[in-house]
Coordinates of N, CA and C in Angstrom, one line a residue:
M481 N 141.4 100.9 -14.8 CA 140.3 100.4 -13.9 C 140.8 99.2 -13.2
A482 N 140.0 98.8 -12.2 CA 140.4 97.7 -11.3 C 139.8 96.3 -11.8
T483 N 140.5 95.3 -11.4 CA 139.9 93.9 -11.5 C 139.5 93.5 -10.1
F484 N 138.2 93.2 -9.9 CA 137.7 92.8 -8.6 C 137.7 91.2 -8.6
V485 N 138.4 90.7 -7.7 CA 138.4 89.2 -7.5 C 137.5 88.9 -6.3
L486 N 136.4 88.2 -6.6 CA 135.3 88.1 -5.7 C 135.2 86.6 -5.2
I487 N 135.4 86.5 -3.9 CA 135.5 85.1 -3.3 C 134.2 84.9 -2.4
H488 N 133.5 83.8 -2.8 CA 132.2 83.6 -2.1 C 132.5 82.9 -0.7
G489 N 131.4 82.7 0.0 CA 131.5 82.1 1.4 C 131.2 80.6 1.3
A490 N 131.0 80.1 2.5 CA 130.8 78.6 2.7 C 129.7 78.0 1.9
G491 N 129.9 76.9 1.2 CA 128.9 76.2 0.5 C 128.2 77.0 -0.6
D492 N 128.9 78.0 -1.1 CA 128.2 78.8 -2.1 C 128.9 78.7 -3.4
V493 N 128.6 79.6 -4.4 CA 129.1 79.6 -5.7 C 129.4 81.0 -6.1
G494 N 130.2 81.2 -7.2 CA 130.5 82.5 -7.7 C 129.3 83.3 -8.1
W495 N 128.2 82.6 -8.5 CA 126.9 83.3 -8.8 C 126.5 84.2 -7.8
Y496 N 126.8 84.0 -6.5 CA 126.4 84.9 -5.4 C 126.7 86.3 -5.8
W497 N 127.8 86.6 -6.5 CA 128.2 87.9 -6.8 C 127.6 88.5 -8.1
H498 N 126.7 87.8 -8.8 CA 126.3 88.1 -10.2 C 125.9 89.6 -10.3
S499 N 125.1 90.1 -9.4 CA 124.6 91.5 -9.6 C 125.7 92.5 -9.4
V500 N 126.6 92.2 -8.4 CA 127.7 93.1 -8.2 C 128.6 93.0 -9.4
E501 N 128.9 91.9 -10.0 CA 129.7 91.8 -11.2 C 129.1 92.6 -12.3
D502 N 127.8 92.5 -12.6 CA 127.1 93.2 -13.6 C 127.3 94.7 -13.4
A503 N 127.2 95.2 -12.2 CA 127.3 96.6 -11.9 C 128.7 97.1 -12.1
L504 N 129.7 96.3 -11.6 CA 131.1 96.7 -11.7 C 131.5 96.7 -13.2
R505 N 131.1 95.7 -14.0 CA 131.5 95.7 -15.4 C 130.8 96.9 -16.1
A506 N 129.6 97.2 -15.7 CA 129.0 98.4 -16.4 C 129.7 99.7 -16.1
R507 N 130.5 99.7 -15.0 CA 131.3 100.9 -14.7 C 132.7 100.8 -15.3
G508 N 133.0 99.7 -16.0 CA 134.3 99.6 -16.7 C 135.3 98.7 -16.1
H509 N 135.0 98.1 -15.0 CA 135.9 97.2 -14.3 C 135.8 95.8 -14.8
D510 N 136.8 95.0 -14.5 CA 136.9 93.6 -14.8 C 136.5 92.8 -13.5
T511 N 136.0 91.6 -13.6 CA 135.6 90.9 -12.4 C 136.0 89.4 -12.6
V512 N 136.3 88.7 -11.5 CA 136.5 87.3 -11.5 C 135.8 86.7 -10.3
A513 N 135.0 85.7 -10.5 CA 134.2 85.2 -9.3 C 134.1 83.6 -9.5
P514 N 135.2 82.9 -9.2 CA 135.3 81.5 -9.4 C 134.4 80.7 -8.4
D515 N 134.0 79.5 -8.8 CA 133.4 78.6 -7.8 C 134.6 77.8 -7.1
L516 N 134.6 78.0 -5.8 CA 135.6 77.3 -5.0 C 135.2 75.8 -4.9
P517 N 136.1 74.9 -4.7 CA 135.8 73.5 -4.6 C 135.3 73.1 -3.1
C518 N 134.3 73.9 -2.7 CA 134.0 73.8 -1.2 C 133.2 72.5 -0.9
D519 N 132.7 71.8 -1.9 CA 132.0 70.5 -1.7 C 132.8 69.3 -1.9
D520 N 134.1 69.5 -2.1 CA 135.1 68.5 -2.4 C 135.9 68.1 -1.1
D521 N 135.7 66.9 -0.6 CA 136.3 66.5 0.7 C 137.9 66.5 0.5
S522 N 138.4 66.5 -0.7 CA 139.9 66.5 -0.8 C 140.4 67.9 -0.8
A523 N 139.6 68.9 -0.9 CA 140.1 70.3 -1.0 C 140.0 71.0 0.3
G524 N 141.1 71.8 0.6 CA 141.2 72.6 1.7 C 141.6 74.0 1.3
L525 N 142.0 74.8 2.3 CA 142.3 76.2 2.0 C 143.3 76.4 0.9
P526 N 144.4 75.6 0.8 CA 145.4 75.7 -0.3 C 144.7 75.6 -1.6
E527 N 143.8 74.6 -1.7 CA 143.1 74.3 -3.0 C 142.2 75.5 -3.3
Y528 N 141.5 76.0 -2.3 CA 140.7 77.2 -2.6 C 141.5 78.3 -3.1
A529 N 142.6 78.6 -2.5 CA 143.5 79.7 -3.0 C 144.0 79.4 -4.5
D530 N 144.4 78.1 -4.7 CA 144.8 77.7 -6.1 C 143.7 78.1 -7.1
T531 N 142.5 77.8 -6.8 CA 141.3 78.0 -7.7 C 141.2 79.5 -8.0
V532 N 141.4 80.3 -7.0 CA 141.3 81.8 -7.2 C 142.4 82.3 -8.0
V533 N 143.6 81.9 -7.7 CA 144.8 82.3 -8.4 C 144.8 81.9 -9.9
E534 N 144.3 80.7 -10.1 CA 144.2 80.2 -11.5 C 143.2 81.1 -12.3
A535 N 142.1 81.4 -11.6 CA 141.0 82.3 -12.3 C 141.6 83.7 -12.6
V536 N 142.4 84.2 -11.7 CA 143.0 85.6 -11.9 C 143.9 85.6 -13.1
G537 N 144.6 84.6 -13.3 CA 145.5 84.5 -14.5 C 146.5 85.7 -14.4
D538 N 146.6 86.4 -15.6 CA 147.6 87.5 -15.7 C 147.0 88.9 -15.4
R539 N 145.8 88.9 -14.9 CA 145.1 90.2 -14.6 C 145.9 91.0 -13.6
T540 N 145.8 92.3 -13.7 CA 146.5 93.2 -12.7 C 145.5 94.2 -12.1
D541 N 146.1 95.1 -11.3 CA 145.2 96.1 -10.5 C 144.1 95.3 -9.8
L542 N 144.5 94.4 -9.0 CA 143.6 93.5 -8.3 C 143.1 94.0 -7.0
I543 N 141.8 94.0 -6.8 CA 141.1 94.2 -5.5 C 140.4 92.9 -5.2
V544 N 140.9 92.3 -4.1 CA 140.3 91.0 -3.6 C 139.2 91.3 -2.6
V545 N 138.0 90.7 -2.9 CA 136.8 90.9 -2.1 C 136.4 89.6 -1.6
A546 N 136.3 89.4 -0.3 CA 135.9 88.1 0.3 C 134.7 88.2 1.2
Q547 N 133.8 87.2 1.0 CA 132.6 87.1 1.8 C 132.7 86.0 2.8
S548 N 132.4 86.3 4.1 CA 132.2 85.3 5.1 C 133.5 84.4 5.2
L549 N 133.3 83.1 5.0 CA 134.4 82.1 5.1 C 135.5 82.4 4.1
G550 N 135.1 83.2 3.0 CA 136.1 83.6 2.0 C 137.2 84.4 2.6
G551 N 137.0 84.9 3.8 CA 138.1 85.6 4.5 C 139.3 84.8 4.9
F552 N 139.1 83.5 4.9 CA 140.2 82.6 5.1 C 141.0 82.3 3.9
T553 N 140.4 82.4 2.7 CA 141.1 82.2 1.4 C 141.8 83.5 1.0
A554 N 141.2 84.6 1.2 CA 141.6 85.9 0.6 C 143.1 86.2 1.0
P555 N 143.5 86.1 2.2 CA 144.9 86.5 2.5 C 145.9 85.5 1.9
L556 N 145.5 84.3 1.7 CA 146.4 83.3 1.0 C 146.6 83.7 -0.5
V557 N 145.5 84.2 -1.1 CA 145.6 84.8 -2.5 C 146.5 86.0 -2.5
C558 N 146.4 86.8 -1.5 CA 147.3 88.0 -1.5 C 148.7 87.7 -1.3
D559 N 149.1 86.5 -0.8 CA 150.4 86.1 -0.6 C 151.0 85.6 -2.0
R560 N 150.1 85.4 -3.0 CA 150.6 84.7 -4.2 C 150.5 85.6 -5.4
V561 N 149.7 86.6 -5.4 CA 149.6 87.6 -6.5 C 149.6 89.0 -5.9
T562 N 149.9 89.9 -6.8 CA 150.1 91.3 -6.4 C 148.7 91.9 -6.3
V563 N 148.3 92.4 -5.1 CA 147.0 92.9 -4.8 C 147.1 94.3 -4.3
K564 N 146.2 95.2 -4.8 CA 146.2 96.6 -4.4 C 145.4 96.8 -3.2
L565 N 144.4 96.0 -2.9 CA 143.5 96.2 -1.8 C 142.8 94.9 -1.5
L566 N 142.6 94.6 -0.2 CA 141.8 93.5 0.3 C 140.6 94.0 1.0
V567 N 139.4 93.6 0.6 CA 138.1 94.0 1.2 C 137.4 92.8 1.8
L568 N 137.1 92.8 3.1 CA 136.5 91.6 3.7 C 135.0 92.1 4.0
V569 N 134.1 91.3 3.5 CA 132.7 91.7 3.6 C 132.0 90.6 4.5
A570 N 131.3 91.1 5.6 CA 130.7 90.2 6.6 C 131.6 89.0 6.8
P571 N 132.8 89.3 7.2 CA 133.8 88.2 7.1 C 134.1 87.4 8.4
M572 N 134.6 86.3 8.2 CA 135.4 85.6 9.2 C 136.9 86.1 8.9
I573 N 137.5 86.5 10.0 CA 138.9 87.1 9.9 C 139.8 86.2 10.5
P574 N 140.7 85.5 9.8 CA 141.5 84.4 10.4 C 142.7 85.0 11.1
A575 N 143.2 84.3 12.1 CA 144.5 84.5 12.7 C 145.5 83.6 12.0
P576 N 146.8 84.0 12.0 CA 147.8 83.1 11.4 C 147.7 81.7 11.9
A577 N 147.8 80.7 11.0 CA 147.8 79.3 11.3 C 146.5 78.8 11.9
E578 N 145.4 79.6 11.9 CA 144.2 79.1 12.5 C 143.4 78.2 11.5
A579 N 142.8 77.2 12.1 CA 141.9 76.3 11.3 C 140.5 76.9 11.3
P580 N 139.8 76.9 10.2 CA 138.5 77.5 10.2 C 137.6 76.9 11.2
A581 N 137.7 75.6 11.5 CA 136.9 75.0 12.5 C 137.1 75.5 13.9
N582 N 138.3 76.1 14.1 CA 138.6 76.7 15.5 C 138.2 78.1 15.6
Y583 N 137.7 78.7 14.5 CA 137.5 80.2 14.5 C 136.5 80.6 15.6
W584 N 135.4 79.8 15.7 CA 134.3 80.2 16.6 C 134.8 80.2 18.1
A585 N 135.5 79.2 18.5 CA 136.0 79.1 19.8 C 137.1 80.2 20.1
H586 N 138.0 80.4 19.1 CA 139.0 81.3 19.3 C 138.5 82.8 19.4
T587 N 137.4 83.1 18.7 CA 136.9 84.4 18.7 C 135.8 84.6 19.8
R588 N 135.5 83.6 20.6 CA 134.6 83.6 21.7 C 133.2 83.9 21.1
Y589 N 132.9 83.4 20.0 CA 131.6 83.6 19.3 C 130.4 83.2 20.2
G590 N 130.6 82.1 20.9 CA 129.5 81.6 21.7 C 129.1 82.4 22.9
Q591 N 130.0 83.4 23.2 CA 129.7 84.3 24.4 C 129.0 85.5 23.9
E592 N 128.8 85.7 22.6 CA 128.1 86.9 22.1 C 126.6 86.8 22.3
A593 N 125.9 87.8 22.8 CA 124.5 87.8 22.8 C 123.9 88.0 21.4
R594 N 123.1 87.0 21.0 CA 122.5 87.1 19.7 C 121.2 86.2 19.6
D595 N 120.4 86.5 18.7 CA 119.2 85.7 18.5 C 119.6 84.4 17.7
H596 N 118.8 83.4 17.8 CA 119.1 82.1 17.1 C 118.0 81.8 16.1
Y597 N 118.5 81.4 14.9 CA 117.5 81.1 13.8 C 117.8 79.7 13.3
D598 N 116.8 78.9 13.2 CA 117.0 77.6 12.6 C 116.7 77.5 11.1
D599 N 116.1 78.6 10.6 CA 115.7 78.6 9.2 C 116.8 79.3 8.4
T600 N 117.2 78.7 7.3 CA 118.3 79.2 6.5 C 117.9 80.6 5.9
I601 N 116.7 80.8 5.5 CA 116.3 82.0 4.9 C 116.4 83.1 6.0
A602 N 115.9 82.8 7.2 CA 115.8 83.8 8.2 C 117.3 84.2 8.7
L603 N 118.2 83.2 8.6 CA 119.6 83.5 9.1 C 120.4 84.2 8.0
F604 N 120.3 83.8 6.8 CA 121.2 84.3 5.8 C 120.5 85.3 4.8
Y605 N 119.3 85.2 4.5 CA 118.6 85.9 3.4 C 117.4 86.7 3.8
Q606 N 117.3 87.1 5.1 CA 116.1 87.7 5.5 C 115.7 89.0 4.8
D607 N 116.6 89.7 4.1 CA 116.3 90.9 3.4 C 116.5 90.7 1.9
V608 N 116.7 89.5 1.4 CA 116.8 89.2 0.0 C 115.4 89.0 -0.6
P609 N 115.1 89.5 -1.8 CA 113.8 89.2 -2.4 C 113.6 87.7 -2.5
P610 N 112.4 87.3 -2.1 CA 112.1 85.8 -2.0 C 112.5 85.0 -3.2
E611 N 112.3 85.5 -4.4 CA 112.6 84.7 -5.6 C 114.1 84.6 -5.7
L612 N 114.9 85.6 -5.4 CA 116.3 85.5 -5.4 C 116.9 84.6 -4.3
A613 N 116.3 84.7 -3.1 CA 116.7 83.8 -2.0 C 116.5 82.4 -2.4
A614 N 115.3 82.1 -3.1 CA 115.1 80.7 -3.5 C 116.1 80.2 -4.5
E615 N 116.5 81.1 -5.4 CA 117.5 80.8 -6.4 C 118.8 80.5 -5.8
A616 N 119.2 81.3 -4.8 CA 120.4 81.2 -4.1 C 120.4 79.8 -3.4
L617 N 119.3 79.4 -2.7 CA 119.3 78.1 -2.1 C 119.4 77.0 -3.1
K618 N 118.9 77.1 -4.3 CA 119.0 76.1 -5.3 C 120.5 75.9 -5.7
R619 N 121.2 77.0 -5.7 CA 122.6 77.0 -6.2 C 123.6 76.6 -5.2
T620 N 123.3 76.7 -3.9 CA 124.2 76.4 -2.8 C 124.7 74.9 -2.9
R621 N 125.9 74.7 -2.3 CA 126.4 73.3 -2.3 C 126.7 73.0 -0.8
G622 N 126.9 71.8 -0.5 CA 127.3 71.4 0.8 C 128.7 71.8 1.1
Q623 N 129.0 72.4 2.2 CA 130.3 72.8 2.6 C 131.0 71.6 3.2
S624 N 132.0 71.1 2.6 CA 132.8 70.0 3.2 C 133.5 70.5 4.4
E625 N 133.5 69.7 5.5 CA 134.2 70.0 6.7 C 135.4 69.1 6.8
A626 N 135.7 68.3 5.8 CA 136.8 67.3 5.9 C 138.1 67.9 6.3
R627 N 138.4 69.1 5.7 CA 139.7 69.7 6.0 C 139.7 71.0 6.7
M628 N 138.5 71.3 7.2 CA 138.3 72.6 7.9 C 139.0 72.6 9.3
G629 N 139.5 71.4 9.7 CA 140.2 71.4 11.0 C 141.7 71.6 10.8
E630 N 142.2 71.7 9.5 CA 143.6 71.9 9.3 C 144.0 73.3 9.5
A631 N 145.2 73.5 10.0 CA 145.7 74.9 10.2 C 145.9 75.6 8.9
S632 N 145.5 76.8 8.9 CA 145.7 77.6 7.7 C 147.2 77.8 7.4
P633 N 147.6 77.8 6.1 CA 149.0 78.1 5.8 C 149.4 79.5 6.0
L634 N 148.5 80.4 6.4 CA 148.7 81.8 6.6 C 149.7 82.0 7.7
R635 N 150.8 82.7 7.5 CA 151.8 82.9 8.5 C 151.7 84.3 9.1
A636 N 151.3 85.3 8.4 CA 151.1 86.6 8.8 C 150.2 87.3 7.9
W637 N 149.5 88.3 8.4 CA 148.5 89.0 7.5 C 149.3 89.7 6.4
P638 N 148.8 89.6 5.2 CA 149.6 90.2 4.0 C 149.7 91.7 4.2
D639 N 150.8 92.2 3.6 CA 151.1 93.6 3.6 C 150.3 94.3 2.5
V640 N 149.0 94.3 2.7 CA 148.1 94.9 1.7 C 147.1 95.8 2.4
P641 N 146.8 97.0 1.9 CA 145.7 97.8 2.5 C 144.5 96.9 2.7
T642 N 143.8 97.0 3.8 CA 142.7 96.1 4.1 C 141.5 96.9 4.7
R643 N 140.4 96.6 4.1 CA 139.1 97.2 4.6 C 138.2 96.1 5.1
V644 N 137.4 96.4 6.1 CA 136.4 95.4 6.6 C 135.1 96.1 6.5
L645 N 134.1 95.5 5.9 CA 132.8 96.0 5.7 C 131.8 95.1 6.3
I646 N 131.1 95.5 7.3 CA 130.1 94.6 8.0 C 128.7 95.1 7.8
C647 N 127.7 94.2 8.1 CA 126.3 94.5 7.8 C 125.6 94.7 9.1
R648 N 124.8 95.8 9.2 CA 124.2 96.1 10.5 C 123.1 95.1 11.0
D649 N 122.6 94.4 10.0 CA 121.5 93.5 10.3 C 121.9 92.0 10.2
D650 N 123.2 91.8 10.2 CA 123.8 90.4 10.0 C 123.4 89.6 11.2
R651 N 122.6 88.5 10.9 CA 122.2 87.6 12.0 C 123.1 86.5 12.3
L652 N 124.0 86.2 11.4 CA 125.1 85.2 11.7 C 126.3 85.8 12.4
L653 N 126.7 86.9 12.0 CA 127.9 87.6 12.6 C 127.5 89.0 13.0
P654 N 127.0 89.1 14.2 CA 126.4 90.4 14.7 C 127.5 91.5 14.7
T655 N 127.1 92.7 14.6 CA 128.0 93.8 14.5 C 128.9 94.0 15.7
V656 N 128.4 93.8 16.9 CA 129.3 93.9 18.1 C 130.4 92.9 18.0
F657 N 130.1 91.7 17.6 CA 131.1 90.6 17.4 C 132.1 91.0 16.3
Q658 N 131.6 91.5 15.2 CA 132.5 91.8 14.0 C 133.4 93.0 14.4
R659 N 132.9 94.0 15.1 CA 133.7 95.1 15.4 C 134.9 94.7 16.3
R660 N 134.5 93.8 17.3 CA 135.5 93.3 18.2 C 136.6 92.5 17.6
V661 N 136.2 91.6 16.7 CA 137.2 90.7 16.0 C 138.1 91.6 15.1
A662 N 137.5 92.5 14.4 CA 138.3 93.3 13.4 C 139.3 94.2 14.2
R663 N 138.9 94.6 15.4 CA 139.8 95.4 16.2 C 140.9 94.6 16.8
E664 N 140.5 93.4 17.3 CA 141.5 92.6 18.0 C 142.5 92.0 17.0
R665 N 142.0 91.6 15.8 CA 142.9 90.8 14.9 C 143.6 91.7 13.8
L666 N 143.0 92.8 13.5 CA 143.6 93.7 12.4 C 143.8 95.1 12.9
G667 N 143.3 95.5 14.0 CA 143.4 96.9 14.4 C 142.6 97.8 13.5
I668 N 141.5 97.3 13.0 CA 140.6 98.0 12.0 C 139.3 98.3 12.6
T669 N 138.8 99.5 12.4 CA 137.4 99.9 12.7 C 136.6 99.6 11.4
P670 N 135.6 98.7 11.4 CA 135.0 98.4 10.1 C 134.1 99.5 9.6
D671 N 133.9 99.6 8.3 CA 132.8 100.3 7.7 C 131.5 99.5 7.9
E672 N 130.4 100.2 7.8 CA 129.1 99.4 7.9 C 128.1 99.9 6.9
I673 N 127.3 98.9 6.5 CA 126.2 99.1 5.6 C 124.9 98.4 6.2
D674 N 123.8 98.8 5.8 CA 122.6 98.2 6.2 C 122.5 96.8 5.5
G675 N 121.7 95.9 6.1 CA 121.5 94.6 5.5 C 121.9 93.4 6.3
G676 N 121.5 92.3 5.8 CA 121.9 91.0 6.5 C 123.2 90.5 5.9
H677 N 123.4 89.2 6.1 CA 124.7 88.5 5.9 C 125.1 88.5 4.4
T678 N 124.2 88.6 3.5 CA 124.4 88.4 2.1 C 124.2 89.7 1.2
P679 N 124.9 90.8 1.4 CA 124.6 92.0 0.8 C 124.8 92.0 -0.7
A680 N 125.6 91.1 -1.3 CA 125.7 91.1 -2.7 C 124.3 90.7 -3.4
L681 N 123.4 90.1 -2.6 CA 122.1 89.7 -3.1 C 121.1 90.8 -2.7
S682 N 121.2 91.2 -1.5 CA 120.2 92.1 -0.9 C 120.4 93.6 -1.3
R683 N 121.7 94.0 -1.4 CA 122.0 95.4 -1.6 C 123.2 95.5 -2.6
P684 N 123.1 95.0 -3.8 CA 124.2 95.0 -4.7 C 124.7 96.3 -5.1
R685 N 123.7 97.3 -5.3 CA 124.1 98.6 -5.7 C 125.0 99.3 -4.6
E686 N 124.5 99.2 -3.4 CA 125.2 99.9 -2.3 C 126.5 99.2 -2.1
L687 N 126.6 97.9 -2.2 CA 127.9 97.2 -2.1 C 128.8 97.6 -3.2
T688 N 128.3 97.7 -4.4 CA 129.1 98.1 -5.5 C 129.7 99.5 -5.3
D689 N 128.8 100.4 -4.9 CA 129.3 101.8 -4.6 C 130.4 101.8 -3.6
R690 N 130.3 101.0 -2.6 CA 131.4 100.9 -1.6 C 132.7 100.4 -2.2
L691 N 132.6 99.3 -3.0 CA 133.7 98.7 -3.6 C 134.4 99.7 -4.5
E692 N 133.6 100.4 -5.3 CA 134.2 101.4 -6.2 C 134.8 102.6 -5.5
A693 N 134.2 102.9 -4.3 CA 134.8 104.0 -3.5 C 136.2 103.5 -3.0
Y694 N 136.3 102.3 -2.6 CA 137.6 101.8 -2.1 C 138.6 101.8 -3.3
A695 N 138.1 101.4 -4.5 CA 139.0 101.5 -5.7 C 139.5 102.9 -5.9
A696 N 138.6 103.9 -5.7 CA 139.1 105.3 -5.9 C 140.2 105.6 -4.9
E697 N 140.1 105.2 -3.7 CA 141.1 105.4 -2.7 C 142.5 104.9 -3.2
Q698 N 142.4 103.8 -3.9 CA 143.7 103.2 -4.4 C 144.1 103.8 -5.8
G699 N 143.4 104.8 -6.3 CA 143.7 105.4 -7.6 C 143.4 104.5 -8.7
L700 N 142.4 103.6 -8.6 CA 142.1 102.7 -9.7 C 140.9 103.1 -10.5
L701 N 140.5 104.4 -10.6 CA 139.4 104.8 -11.4 C 140.0 105.6 -12.6
G702 N 141.3 105.7 -12.8 CA 141.8 106.4 -13.9 C 141.4 107.8 -13.9
D703 N 141.0 108.4 -15.0 CA 140.6 109.8 -15.1 C 139.1 110.0 -14.9
R704 N 138.4 108.9 -14.5 CA 137.0 109.1 -14.3 C 136.7 109.9 -13.1
D705 N 135.5 110.6 -13.1 CA 135.1 111.3 -11.9 C 134.8 110.2 -10.9
E706 N 135.2 110.5 -9.7 CA 134.9 109.5 -8.6 C 133.4 109.6 -8.3
P707 N 132.9 108.4 -7.9 CA 131.5 108.3 -7.5 C 131.2 109.1 -6.2
A708 N 130.0 109.5 -6.0 CA 129.7 110.2 -4.7 C 130.1 109.4 -3.5
A709 N 130.0 108.1 -3.6 CA 130.3 107.2 -2.5 C 131.7 107.1 -2.2
S710 N 132.6 107.8 -3.1 CA 134.0 107.6 -2.8 C 134.5 108.5 -1.6
R711 N 133.6 109.3 -1.1 CA 134.0 110.0 0.1 C 134.1 108.9 1.2
R712 N 135.1 109.0 2.0 CA 135.4 107.9 2.9 C 134.2 107.4 3.7
P713 N 133.6 106.2 3.5 CA 132.4 105.8 4.1 C 132.7 105.2 5.5
G714 N 131.9 105.6 6.5 CA 131.8 104.9 7.7 C 133.0 105.1 8.7
G715 N 134.0 105.9 8.3 CA 135.1 106.2 9.2 C 136.0 105.0 9.5
G716 N 136.0 104.0 8.7 CA 136.9 102.8 8.9 C 138.3 103.3 8.8
T717 N 139.2 102.8 9.6 CA 140.6 103.1 9.5 C 141.5 101.9 9.3
P718 N 142.2 101.8 8.2 CA 143.0 100.6 8.0 C 144.2 100.6 8.8
S719 N 144.7 99.4 9.2 CA 146.0 99.4 9.9 C 147.1 99.1 9.0
R720 N 146.8 98.7 7.7 CA 147.9 98.4 6.8 C 147.6 99.1 5.5

């Protein structure tokens, strides 16, 4: 079975993945979902990657799954441990040596037609049950910007099979934008699911099905029957 290494987004905590972790463990997989030091002004991308690698320890058969800003940390982890698959969910997809603070300008984000939302719930959690959205807000931390202007130590995209999974109702990273960036930066056509920017909270079962389907593609289900969702979803084509 696989070990899913789950990397949260900006200003968040590993709890974000709790429902997905429960579902994956119920299916026999191992999971790791560390809290990144995202509220620490002294920590940058190298320290984020250190935290994940330390949490992984000596686990094997790794599938790294990264949400949003976690897309900047994930390839650094893949450079340091042996990873069978990288899955980017509603992601920021970095270019080599790119600083997170420069992502928006480099990807021409400001030129995309999109609605604007001032309310955090409306932007990130519009389809999350209200009680769960309130709990998520209680648990979030301030995202330090102190080192987000530093160039990433990433020199080239890791030689790891990569999937991109985007959300059709994402208000922060619209699908048109995500498809373009995935194509331009990775040569990948993303898979798509319904929902907003935080599918681990709004659609944990569907997200879990997708992740296990990806595990099946890498032969990480052992002798188990593959789930129905293991048929190639969405037509995404990996470049690596």
